[in-house]
Amino acid sequence: MQRTKTSSSTSLSFKIFVGMVIGVILGLLSVNFHFEQIIKDWIVPWGTIFLRLLKFVAVPLVIASLIKGICGLKNVERLSRLGFKTLGIYIVTTVCAIIIGISAVLLIKPGNFISDEKSAEFIQQYEQPAATEASVSGNSVGPLQFIVDIVPENIISAASNNSKMLQIIFIAIIFGIAIIIIGEEKTKTFTKLIDDLNVIILKIIDFIMVFAPIGVLALMAGLTVNYSGEADVFKALGMYAATVIIALLFISFVFYPILIKLFSKKKIGNFIKAMLPVQLLAFSTSSSAATLPLTIESAEKNLGISNETASFVLPVGVTINMDGTSCYQAVAAIFMAQVLGLDLSFTQILIIIATTTISSIGTPGIPGGSIVMLMIVLNSVGIPPEGLALIMGVDRPLDMLRTVVNVTGDTTVACMMDNSKREMCDA
Ligand code: ASP
């Protein structure tokens, strides 16, 4: 999943930022000059349409991108032990990043900056708090119920309900494994279909993102009208953004340097110097896929990583390893649960770790790529995805930062793999 439209994505970021600012200004003006109803009737529906568009691509995106991702793993197998080792390290670093995010959000509790009354209002607005959802289903909820819920009874009913996203993931994984076992020859028509579906969905996401500045404008105008005078909502949003930033900084300045120090022979100073231009490009494009050519070049030229390692580890990383993204998704999901006053159980936290890990495999390395995937995480633990409206407005700068962490994570693992490969060659 790679695209290289650096300049157009930069201008899109700018347009989304402008949309956000205009939305807030419009909202404030409407409150001051009492035309809130016009905003609610004529502007807010565009935000709802934007969210609906995101929701409608979620199921086909998961099916296409996960089956494609799993089928791609057969090449990894061909690349022997190093391939599996790379995958293993990618999964471990992703899980560590998620745990760092979860620790930060549980410690800082940004969602608790919202008053109880406001929280009750949100619950009413989004209508279906997770807790009631489980009880409405009528099943007795035993300790293994969450596993039972992952297994679908029927493909069509699973695909027709966004809240059954884990069942869709299950179906995609089973299909992917079956395809790998049957082999390329007998499944080429189907895999071609999935490839094409994937390209089509990415194009549709492109269209939706063109609409993003208007969608964000409408969402922000609606948010400002609903919560003007309610400083706690904006304070909670600010704390949420700060939590994501703190977790991302910890990953970049503590977690990765420890990995470099312990598992590679590179000097941390050299690593930081080599990463700077790559990080700047990732920051300004919000796309790890667009940054990939520079990531590879810098890894080889400035860090002395062998071409064989860089050209395998980094492209695989762009597709399946997104530490910044998965950390952010975990923070966002738990923040929304806090805002809605939902107490997440230990099992639900484990489900968040599992779904964010899986969703980082399916997230395309493009601006805003993880927004659709975040729906999957939210649905998996019964958090109403409408809550997304709350965080969409501040998503842009956070996207830039998490993309920086995504590319830094890929290069960190490339350094570790280069070392391990040399050790294997020396042995
Ligand atoms: N923009 C991110 C990337 O390209 C993906 C995301 O988190 O939205 O790596």
CSV table of C-alpha atoms and ligand atoms in Angstrom, one decimal:
chain,number,residue,atom,x,y,z
A,1,MET,CA,0.0,0.0,0.0
A,2,GLN,CA,2.2,2.8,-1.1
A,3,ARG,CA,1.6,6.1,-2.6
A,4,THR,CA,3.9,8.9,-3.2
A,5,LYS,CA,1.9,12.1,-3.5
A,6,THR,CA,4.0,14.1,-1.1
A,7,SER,CA,3.1,17.6,-2.1
A,8,SER,CA,-0.6,16.9,-2.6
A,9,SER,CA,-0.8,15.3,0.9
A,10,THR,CA,0.9,18.3,2.4
A,11,SER,CA,-1.6,20.7,0.9
A,12,LEU,CA,-4.4,18.4,2.0
A,13,SER,CA,-3.0,18.6,5.6
A,14,PHE,CA,-3.0,22.3,5.3
A,15,LYS,CA,-6.6,22.4,4.0
A,16,ILE,CA,-7.8,20.1,6.8
A,17,PHE,CA,-6.1,22.4,9.3
A,18,VAL,CA,-7.8,25.4,7.7
A,19,GLY,CA,-11.1,23.5,7.8
A,20,MET,CA,-10.6,22.9,11.5
A,21,VAL,CA,-9.9,26.6,12.2
A,22,ILE,CA,-12.8,27.8,10.1
A,23,GLY,CA,-15.1,25.3,11.8
A,24,VAL,CA,-14.2,26.6,15.3
A,25,ILE,CA,-14.6,30.2,14.1
A,26,LEU,CA,-18.0,29.5,12.5
A,27,GLY,CA,-19.1,27.7,15.7
A,28,LEU,CA,-18.1,30.6,17.9
A,29,LEU,CA,-19.7,33.2,15.6
A,30,SER,CA,-23.0,31.2,15.6
A,31,VAL,CA,-23.0,31.0,19.4
A,32,ASN,CA,-22.3,34.8,19.7
A,33,PHE,CA,-24.8,35.8,17.0
A,34,HIS,CA,-27.4,33.1,17.8
A,35,PHE,CA,-27.5,31.2,14.5
A,36,GLU,CA,-26.6,27.8,16.0
A,37,GLN,CA,-29.7,26.2,14.4
A,38,ILE,CA,-28.4,27.1,11.0
A,39,ILE,CA,-25.1,25.4,11.8
A,40,LYS,CA,-27.0,22.3,13.1
A,41,ASP,CA,-29.3,22.1,10.1
A,42,TRP,CA,-26.9,23.0,7.2
A,43,ILE,CA,-23.3,22.4,8.3
A,44,VAL,CA,-23.3,19.5,10.8
A,45,PRO,CA,-24.9,17.0,8.4
A,46,TRP,CA,-21.7,17.2,6.2
A,47,GLY,CA,-19.7,16.0,9.2
A,48,THR,CA,-22.1,13.1,9.7
A,49,ILE,CA,-21.8,12.3,6.0
A,50,PHE,CA,-18.0,12.3,6.3
A,51,LEU,CA,-18.2,9.9,9.3
A,52,ARG,CA,-20.6,7.6,7.4
A,53,LEU,CA,-18.3,7.5,4.4
A,54,LEU,CA,-15.4,6.4,6.7
A,55,LYS,CA,-17.6,3.7,8.3
A,56,PHE,CA,-18.8,2.4,5.0
A,57,VAL,CA,-15.3,1.6,3.8
A,58,ALA,CA,-14.2,-0.1,7.0
A,59,VAL,CA,-15.5,-3.6,6.3
A,60,PRO,CA,-14.2,-3.9,2.7
A,61,LEU,CA,-10.9,-2.3,3.7
A,62,VAL,CA,-10.3,-4.8,6.5
A,63,ILE,CA,-11.2,-7.7,4.3
A,64,ALA,CA,-9.0,-6.6,1.4
A,65,SER,CA,-6.0,-5.3,3.3
A,66,LEU,CA,-5.8,-8.1,5.8
A,67,ILE,CA,-6.2,-11.0,3.3
A,68,LYS,CA,-3.6,-9.2,1.1
A,69,GLY,CA,-1.3,-8.6,4.1
A,70,ILE,CA,-1.5,-12.3,5.1
A,71,CYS,CA,-0.9,-13.6,1.6
A,72,GLY,CA,2.1,-11.3,1.4
A,73,LEU,CA,3.6,-13.2,4.4
A,74,LYS,CA,4.4,-16.2,2.1
A,75,ASN,CA,7.2,-14.1,0.7
A,76,VAL,CA,8.4,-13.6,4.2
A,77,GLU,CA,8.5,-17.4,4.6
A,78,ARG,CA,10.7,-17.6,1.5
A,79,LEU,CA,13.1,-15.2,3.0
A,80,SER,CA,13.8,-17.8,5.7
A,81,ARG,CA,14.6,-17.3,9.4
A,82,LEU,CA,15.4,-13.5,9.1
A,83,GLY,CA,11.8,-13.0,7.7
A,84,PHE,CA,10.2,-14.6,10.7
A,85,LYS,CA,12.6,-12.8,13.1
A,86,THR,CA,11.7,-9.5,11.5
A,87,LEU,CA,8.0,-10.2,11.9
A,88,GLY,CA,8.4,-11.3,15.5
A,89,ILE,CA,10.3,-8.1,16.4
A,90,TYR,CA,7.8,-6.0,14.6
A,91,ILE,CA,5.0,-7.5,16.6
A,92,VAL,CA,6.9,-7.2,19.9
A,93,THR,CA,7.7,-3.5,19.3
A,94,THR,CA,4.1,-2.8,18.3
A,95,VAL,CA,2.7,-4.4,21.5
A,96,CYS,CA,5.3,-2.5,23.6
A,97,ALA,CA,4.2,0.8,21.9
A,98,ILE,CA,0.6,0.0,22.7
A,99,ILE,CA,1.4,-0.8,26.3
A,100,ILE,CA,3.3,2.5,26.6
A,101,GLY,CA,0.2,4.3,25.2
A,102,ILE,CA,-2.2,2.5,27.5
A,103,SER,CA,-0.1,3.2,30.5
A,104,ALA,CA,0.0,6.9,29.6
A,105,VAL,CA,-3.7,7.2,29.1
A,106,LEU,CA,-4.6,5.2,32.3
A,107,LEU,CA,-2.2,7.4,34.3
A,108,ILE,CA,-3.1,10.8,32.9
A,109,LYS,CA,-6.8,10.0,32.5
A,110,PRO,CA,-7.5,12.8,29.9
A,111,GLY,CA,-11.1,11.7,29.5
A,112,ASN,CA,-11.8,12.4,33.2
A,113,PHE,CA,-11.4,16.2,32.6
A,114,ILE,CA,-15.0,16.0,31.3
A,115,SER,CA,-17.7,16.6,33.9
A,116,ASP,CA,-20.1,13.8,34.9
A,117,GLU,CA,-23.1,15.7,33.4
A,118,LYS,CA,-21.3,16.1,30.1
A,119,SER,CA,-20.3,12.5,30.1
A,120,ALA,CA,-24.0,11.5,30.7
A,121,GLU,CA,-25.0,13.7,27.8
A,122,PHE,CA,-22.5,12.0,25.5
A,123,ILE,CA,-23.8,8.6,26.5
A,124,GLN,CA,-27.3,9.7,25.7
A,125,GLN,CA,-26.2,11.2,22.4
A,126,TYR,CA,-24.4,8.1,21.3
A,127,GLU,CA,-27.1,5.9,22.7
A,128,GLN,CA,-25.4,2.6,23.2
A,129,PRO,CA,-22.8,2.4,25.9
A,130,ALA,CA,-20.7,-0.7,25.8
A,131,ALA,CA,-21.9,-2.0,29.1
A,132,THR,CA,-25.5,-2.1,28.1
A,133,GLU,CA,-24.7,-3.6,24.8
A,134,ALA,CA,-23.3,-6.7,26.4
A,135,SER,CA,-26.3,-7.2,28.6
A,136,VAL,CA,-28.8,-6.5,25.8
A,137,SER,CA,-27.4,-9.4,23.8
A,138,GLY,CA,-29.1,-11.7,26.4
A,139,ASN,CA,-26.2,-14.2,26.5
A,140,SER,CA,-24.8,-15.1,29.9
A,141,VAL,CA,-21.4,-13.5,29.7
A,142,GLY,CA,-18.8,-16.1,30.8
A,143,PRO,CA,-15.1,-15.7,30.8
A,144,LEU,CA,-14.7,-17.2,27.3
A,145,GLN,CA,-17.6,-15.2,25.8
A,146,PHE,CA,-15.2,-12.8,24.1
A,147,ILE,CA,-13.6,-15.7,22.2
A,148,VAL,CA,-17.1,-17.0,21.3
A,149,ASP,CA,-18.0,-13.6,20.0
A,150,ILE,CA,-15.0,-13.5,17.7
A,151,VAL,CA,-16.2,-16.6,15.8
A,152,PRO,CA,-18.9,-15.7,13.2
A,153,GLU,CA,-21.9,-17.9,12.5
A,154,ASN,CA,-22.5,-16.3,9.2
A,155,ILE,CA,-20.3,-14.3,6.8
A,156,ILE,CA,-23.0,-12.0,5.5
A,157,SER,CA,-24.3,-11.1,9.0
A,158,ALA,CA,-20.8,-10.4,10.2
A,159,ALA,CA,-20.0,-8.2,7.2
A,160,SER,CA,-23.3,-6.3,7.6
A,161,ASN,CA,-22.6,-5.0,11.0
A,162,ASN,CA,-19.7,-2.7,11.8
A,163,SER,CA,-19.7,-3.7,15.4
A,164,LYS,CA,-18.8,-7.3,14.4
A,165,MET,CA,-15.4,-6.2,13.2
A,166,LEU,CA,-13.5,-8.9,15.1
A,167,GLN,CA,-15.5,-11.5,13.2
A,168,ILE,CA,-14.5,-9.9,9.9
A,169,ILE,CA,-10.9,-10.0,11.0
A,170,PHE,CA,-11.3,-13.6,11.9
A,171,ILE,CA,-12.8,-14.4,8.4
A,172,ALA,CA,-10.0,-12.4,6.7
A,173,ILE,CA,-7.3,-14.3,8.7
A,174,ILE,CA,-8.8,-17.7,7.9
A,175,PHE,CA,-9.1,-16.8,4.2
A,176,GLY,CA,-5.5,-15.6,4.1
A,177,ILE,CA,-4.2,-18.8,5.7
A,178,ALA,CA,-6.2,-21.0,3.4
A,179,ILE,CA,-4.9,-19.1,0.4
A,180,ILE,CA,-1.3,-19.5,1.5
A,181,ILE,CA,-1.8,-23.3,2.1
A,182,ILE,CA,-3.6,-23.9,-1.2
A,183,GLY,CA,-0.9,-22.0,-3.1
A,184,GLU,CA,-0.7,-19.2,-5.6
A,185,GLU,CA,-1.5,-21.2,-8.7
A,186,LYS,CA,-5.0,-22.3,-7.7
A,187,THR,CA,-6.0,-19.0,-6.0
A,188,LYS,CA,-4.7,-16.4,-8.4
A,189,THR,CA,-8.1,-15.2,-9.6
A,190,PHE,CA,-9.3,-14.6,-6.0
A,191,THR,CA,-6.0,-13.0,-4.9
A,192,LYS,CA,-6.2,-10.7,-8.0
A,193,LEU,CA,-9.7,-9.8,-7.0
A,194,ILE,CA,-8.6,-9.0,-3.5
A,195,ASP,CA,-5.7,-6.9,-4.9
A,196,ASP,CA,-8.0,-5.0,-7.1
A,197,LEU,CA,-10.5,-4.5,-4.3
A,198,ASN,CA,-7.7,-3.1,-2.2
A,199,VAL,CA,-6.7,-0.6,-4.8
A,200,ILE,CA,-10.3,0.4,-5.3
A,201,ILE,CA,-10.9,0.9,-1.6
A,202,LEU,CA,-7.7,3.0,-1.3
A,203,LYS,CA,-8.9,5.2,-4.2
A,204,ILE,CA,-12.3,5.6,-2.4
A,205,ILE,CA,-10.4,6.6,0.8
A,206,ASP,CA,-8.6,9.2,-1.4
A,207,PHE,CA,-12.0,10.6,-2.5
A,208,ILE,CA,-13.2,10.7,1.1
A,209,MET,CA,-10.0,12.4,2.2
A,210,VAL,CA,-10.6,15.1,-0.5
A,211,PHE,CA,-13.8,15.7,1.4
A,212,ALA,CA,-12.0,15.7,4.7
A,213,PRO,CA,-11.4,19.5,5.1
A,214,ILE,CA,-15.2,20.1,4.7
A,215,GLY,CA,-16.0,17.1,7.0
A,216,VAL,CA,-13.6,18.4,9.7
A,217,LEU,CA,-14.9,21.9,9.3
A,218,ALA,CA,-18.5,20.6,9.9
A,219,LEU,CA,-17.4,18.4,12.8
A,220,MET,CA,-15.6,21.2,14.5
A,221,ALA,CA,-18.4,23.7,14.0
A,222,GLY,CA,-20.9,21.2,15.5
A,223,LEU,CA,-18.5,20.5,18.4
A,224,THR,CA,-18.0,24.2,19.1
A,225,VAL,CA,-21.8,24.9,19.0
A,226,ASN,CA,-22.5,21.9,21.3
A,227,TYR,CA,-19.7,22.6,23.8
A,228,SER,CA,-19.0,26.3,23.7
A,229,GLY,CA,-18.8,27.6,27.2
A,230,GLU,CA,-17.9,24.0,28.2
A,231,ALA,CA,-14.2,24.5,28.7
A,232,ASP,CA,-13.9,21.0,30.1
A,233,VAL,CA,-14.5,19.4,26.7
A,234,PHE,CA,-11.7,21.4,25.1
A,235,LYS,CA,-9.5,20.8,28.1
A,236,ALA,CA,-10.0,17.1,27.9
A,237,LEU,CA,-9.2,17.2,24.2
A,238,GLY,CA,-6.0,19.1,24.9
A,239,MET,CA,-5.1,16.6,27.6
A,240,TYR,CA,-5.8,13.8,25.1
A,241,ALA,CA,-3.4,15.3,22.6
A,242,ALA,CA,-0.8,15.8,25.3
A,243,THR,CA,-1.1,12.2,26.3
A,244,VAL,CA,-0.6,10.9,22.8
A,245,ILE,CA,2.4,13.3,22.4
A,246,ILE,CA,4.0,12.1,25.7
A,247,ALA,CA,3.6,8.5,24.8
A,248,LEU,CA,5.1,9.1,21.3
A,249,LEU,CA,8.0,11.0,22.8
A,250,PHE,CA,8.7,8.2,25.3
A,251,ILE,CA,8.8,5.7,22.5
A,252,SER,CA,11.1,7.9,20.4
A,253,PHE,CA,13.5,9.0,23.1
A,254,VAL,CA,13.5,6.1,25.6
A,255,PHE,CA,12.2,2.9,24.0
A,256,TYR,CA,14.0,3.1,20.6
A,257,PRO,CA,17.3,4.2,22.0
A,258,ILE,CA,17.3,1.3,24.5
A,259,LEU,CA,16.6,-1.1,21.6
A,260,ILE,CA,19.4,0.5,19.5
A,261,LYS,CA,21.8,0.3,22.4
A,262,LEU,CA,21.0,-3.2,23.4
A,263,PHE,CA,20.5,-4.9,20.1
A,264,SER,CA,22.5,-3.1,17.4
A,265,LYS,CA,26.0,-1.7,17.0
A,266,LYS,CA,24.9,1.7,15.8
A,267,LYS,CA,25.7,4.8,17.8
A,268,ILE,CA,22.6,6.6,19.1
A,269,GLY,CA,24.0,10.0,18.0
A,270,ASN,CA,24.4,8.7,14.4
A,271,PHE,CA,21.0,7.2,14.5
A,272,ILE,CA,19.4,10.5,15.5
A,273,LYS,CA,21.4,12.4,12.8
A,274,ALA,CA,20.5,9.9,10.1
A,275,MET,CA,16.8,9.9,11.0
A,276,LEU,CA,16.3,13.7,11.1
A,277,PRO,CA,15.6,14.2,7.4
A,278,VAL,CA,13.5,11.1,7.2
A,279,GLN,CA,11.5,12.3,10.2
A,280,LEU,CA,11.0,15.7,8.8
A,281,LEU,CA,9.6,14.2,5.6
A,282,ALA,CA,7.4,11.9,7.5
A,283,PHE,CA,6.2,14.8,9.6
A,284,SER,CA,5.4,17.0,6.6
A,285,THR,CA,3.7,14.3,4.5
A,286,SER,CA,2.0,12.3,7.3
A,287,SER,CA,2.7,9.3,5.1
A,288,SER,CA,5.2,6.6,6.0
A,289,ALA,CA,4.6,5.1,2.5
A,290,ALA,CA,5.6,8.4,0.8
A,291,THR,CA,8.7,8.5,3.0
A,292,LEU,CA,9.8,5.0,2.2
A,293,PRO,CA,12.3,5.8,-0.5
A,294,LEU,CA,14.1,8.3,1.7
A,295,THR,CA,13.9,5.9,4.7
A,296,ILE,CA,15.7,3.2,2.7
A,297,GLU,CA,18.3,5.6,1.2
A,298,SER,CA,19.2,7.0,4.6
A,299,ALA,CA,19.3,3.6,6.3
A,300,GLU,CA,21.8,2.4,3.7
A,301,LYS,CA,23.9,5.6,3.2
A,302,ASN,CA,23.9,7.1,6.7
A,303,LEU,CA,23.5,4.1,8.9
A,304,GLY,CA,25.4,1.6,6.8
A,305,ILE,CA,22.6,-1.0,6.9
A,306,SER,CA,23.1,-3.5,4.1
A,307,ASN,CA,20.9,-3.2,1.0
A,308,GLU,CA,19.6,-6.7,1.5
A,309,THR,CA,18.3,-5.9,5.0
A,310,ALA,CA,17.0,-2.4,4.2
A,311,SER,CA,15.2,-3.4,1.1
A,312,PHE,CA,13.4,-6.2,2.9
A,313,VAL,CA,12.8,-5.0,6.5
A,314,LEU,CA,11.8,-1.4,5.7
A,315,PRO,CA,9.1,-2.1,3.0
A,316,VAL,CA,7.6,-4.8,5.2
A,317,GLY,CA,7.7,-2.4,8.1
A,318,VAL,CA,5.8,0.3,6.2
A,319,THR,CA,3.0,-2.2,5.5
A,320,ILE,CA,2.7,-4.0,8.9
A,321,ASN,CA,4.7,-2.1,11.5
A,322,MET,CA,3.2,1.2,12.8
A,323,ASP,CA,4.2,1.7,16.5
A,324,GLY,CA,3.1,5.4,16.5
A,325,THR,CA,-0.3,4.5,15.0
A,326,SER,CA,-1.1,1.6,17.3
A,327,CYS,CA,0.0,3.6,20.4
A,328,TYR,CA,-2.3,6.4,19.3
A,329,GLN,CA,-5.2,4.1,18.6
A,330,ALA,CA,-5.0,2.6,22.0
A,331,VAL,CA,-4.9,6.0,23.7
A,332,ALA,CA,-7.8,7.3,21.5
A,333,ALA,CA,-10.0,4.2,22.3
A,334,ILE,CA,-9.4,4.4,26.1
A,335,PHE,CA,-9.8,8.2,26.0
A,336,MET,CA,-13.3,7.8,24.4
A,337,ALA,CA,-14.2,5.2,26.9
A,338,GLN,CA,-13.2,7.6,29.7
A,339,VAL,CA,-15.2,10.4,28.2
A,340,LEU,CA,-18.3,8.1,28.0
A,341,GLY,CA,-17.7,6.9,31.6
A,342,LEU,CA,-17.2,3.3,30.4
A,343,ASP,CA,-15.1,1.2,32.7
A,344,LEU,CA,-13.1,-1.1,30.5
A,345,SER,CA,-12.5,-4.6,31.9
A,346,PHE,CA,-9.1,-6.2,31.8
A,347,THR,CA,-10.4,-8.4,29.0
A,348,GLN,CA,-11.5,-5.4,27.0
A,349,ILE,CA,-8.0,-3.9,27.4
A,350,LEU,CA,-6.5,-7.1,26.1
A,351,ILE,CA,-8.9,-6.9,23.1
A,352,ILE,CA,-7.7,-3.4,22.5
A,353,ILE,CA,-4.1,-4.6,22.5
A,354,ALA,CA,-5.0,-7.4,20.1
A,355,THR,CA,-7.1,-5.3,17.7
A,356,THR,CA,-4.6,-2.4,17.6
A,357,THR,CA,-1.9,-4.8,16.8
A,358,ILE,CA,-3.9,-6.3,14.0
A,359,SER,CA,-5.1,-3.0,12.8
A,360,SER,CA,-1.5,-1.7,12.5
A,361,ILE,CA,-1.0,-4.6,9.9
A,362,GLY,CA,-4.0,-3.3,7.9
A,363,THR,CA,-3.4,0.5,8.3
A,364,PRO,CA,-2.2,2.0,5.0
A,365,GLY,CA,0.8,4.3,5.4
A,366,ILE,CA,-1.1,7.4,4.1
A,367,PRO,CA,-2.4,10.5,5.8
A,368,GLY,CA,-5.2,9.6,8.2
A,369,GLY,CA,-4.9,6.0,7.2
A,370,SER,CA,-5.6,4.8,10.7
A,371,ILE,CA,-8.9,6.7,11.2
A,372,VAL,CA,-10.9,3.9,9.5
A,373,MET,CA,-9.0,1.3,11.3
A,374,LEU,CA,-9.7,3.0,14.6
A,375,MET,CA,-13.4,2.2,14.1
A,376,ILE,CA,-12.5,-1.4,14.2
A,377,VAL,CA,-10.8,-1.0,17.6
A,378,LEU,CA,-13.7,1.0,18.9
A,379,ASN,CA,-16.3,-1.5,17.6
A,380,SER,CA,-14.4,-4.4,19.1
A,381,VAL,CA,-15.0,-3.2,22.6
A,382,GLY,CA,-18.4,-1.6,22.0
A,383,ILE,CA,-17.3,2.1,22.1
A,384,PRO,CA,-19.7,4.0,19.8
A,385,PRO,CA,-17.6,5.2,16.8
A,386,GLU,CA,-19.6,8.5,16.7
A,387,GLY,CA,-17.1,9.5,19.5
A,388,LEU,CA,-14.6,9.9,16.6
A,389,ALA,CA,-16.1,13.3,16.0
A,390,LEU,CA,-14.6,14.4,19.2
A,391,ILE,CA,-11.0,13.6,18.3
A,392,MET,CA,-11.1,14.2,14.5
A,393,GLY,CA,-10.5,17.9,15.0
A,394,VAL,CA,-7.1,17.4,16.7
A,395,ASP,CA,-6.1,14.4,14.6
A,396,ARG,CA,-4.0,16.2,12.0
A,397,PRO,CA,-1.0,17.2,14.1
A,398,LEU,CA,-1.1,13.9,15.9
A,399,ASP,CA,-1.0,12.1,12.5
A,400,MET,CA,2.2,14.0,11.6
A,401,LEU,CA,3.8,12.9,14.9
A,402,ARG,CA,2.7,9.3,14.8
A,403,THR,CA,4.0,9.0,11.3
A,404,VAL,CA,7.5,10.2,12.5
A,405,VAL,CA,7.4,7.4,15.1
A,406,ASN,CA,6.2,4.8,12.5
A,407,VAL,CA,9.3,5.5,10.3
A,408,THR,CA,11.7,5.7,13.3
A,409,GLY,CA,10.4,2.3,14.5
A,410,ASP,CA,10.9,0.7,11.1
A,411,THR,CA,14.5,1.9,10.9
A,412,THR,CA,15.2,0.8,14.5
A,413,VAL,CA,14.2,-2.7,13.7
A,414,ALA,CA,16.3,-2.5,10.5
A,415,CYS,CA,19.3,-1.6,12.6
A,416,MET,CA,18.6,-4.6,14.9
A,417,MET,CA,18.1,-7.0,12.0
A,418,ASP,CA,21.3,-5.8,10.3
A,419,ASN,CA,23.2,-6.6,13.4
A,420,SER,CA,21.5,-10.0,13.8
A,421,LYS,CA,22.1,-10.8,10.2
A,422,ARG,CA,25.8,-10.0,10.5
A,423,GLU,CA,26.1,-12.1,13.6
A,424,MET,CA,24.5,-15.0,11.7
A,425,CYS,CA,26.9,-14.5,8.8
A,426,ASP,CA,29.9,-14.3,11.1
A,427,ALA,CA,28.9,-17.5,13.0
B,1,ASP,N1,-0.2,8.6,8.6
B,1,ASP,C1,0.2,7.3,9.2
B,1,ASP,C2,1.4,6.8,8.3
B,1,ASP,O1,1.5,7.0,7.1
B,1,ASP,C3,-0.8,6.3,9.3
B,1,ASP,C4,-1.8,6.8,10.3
B,1,ASP,O2,-1.6,6.6,11.5
B,1,ASP,O3,-2.9,7.4,10.0
B,1,ASP,O4,2.2,6.1,8.8
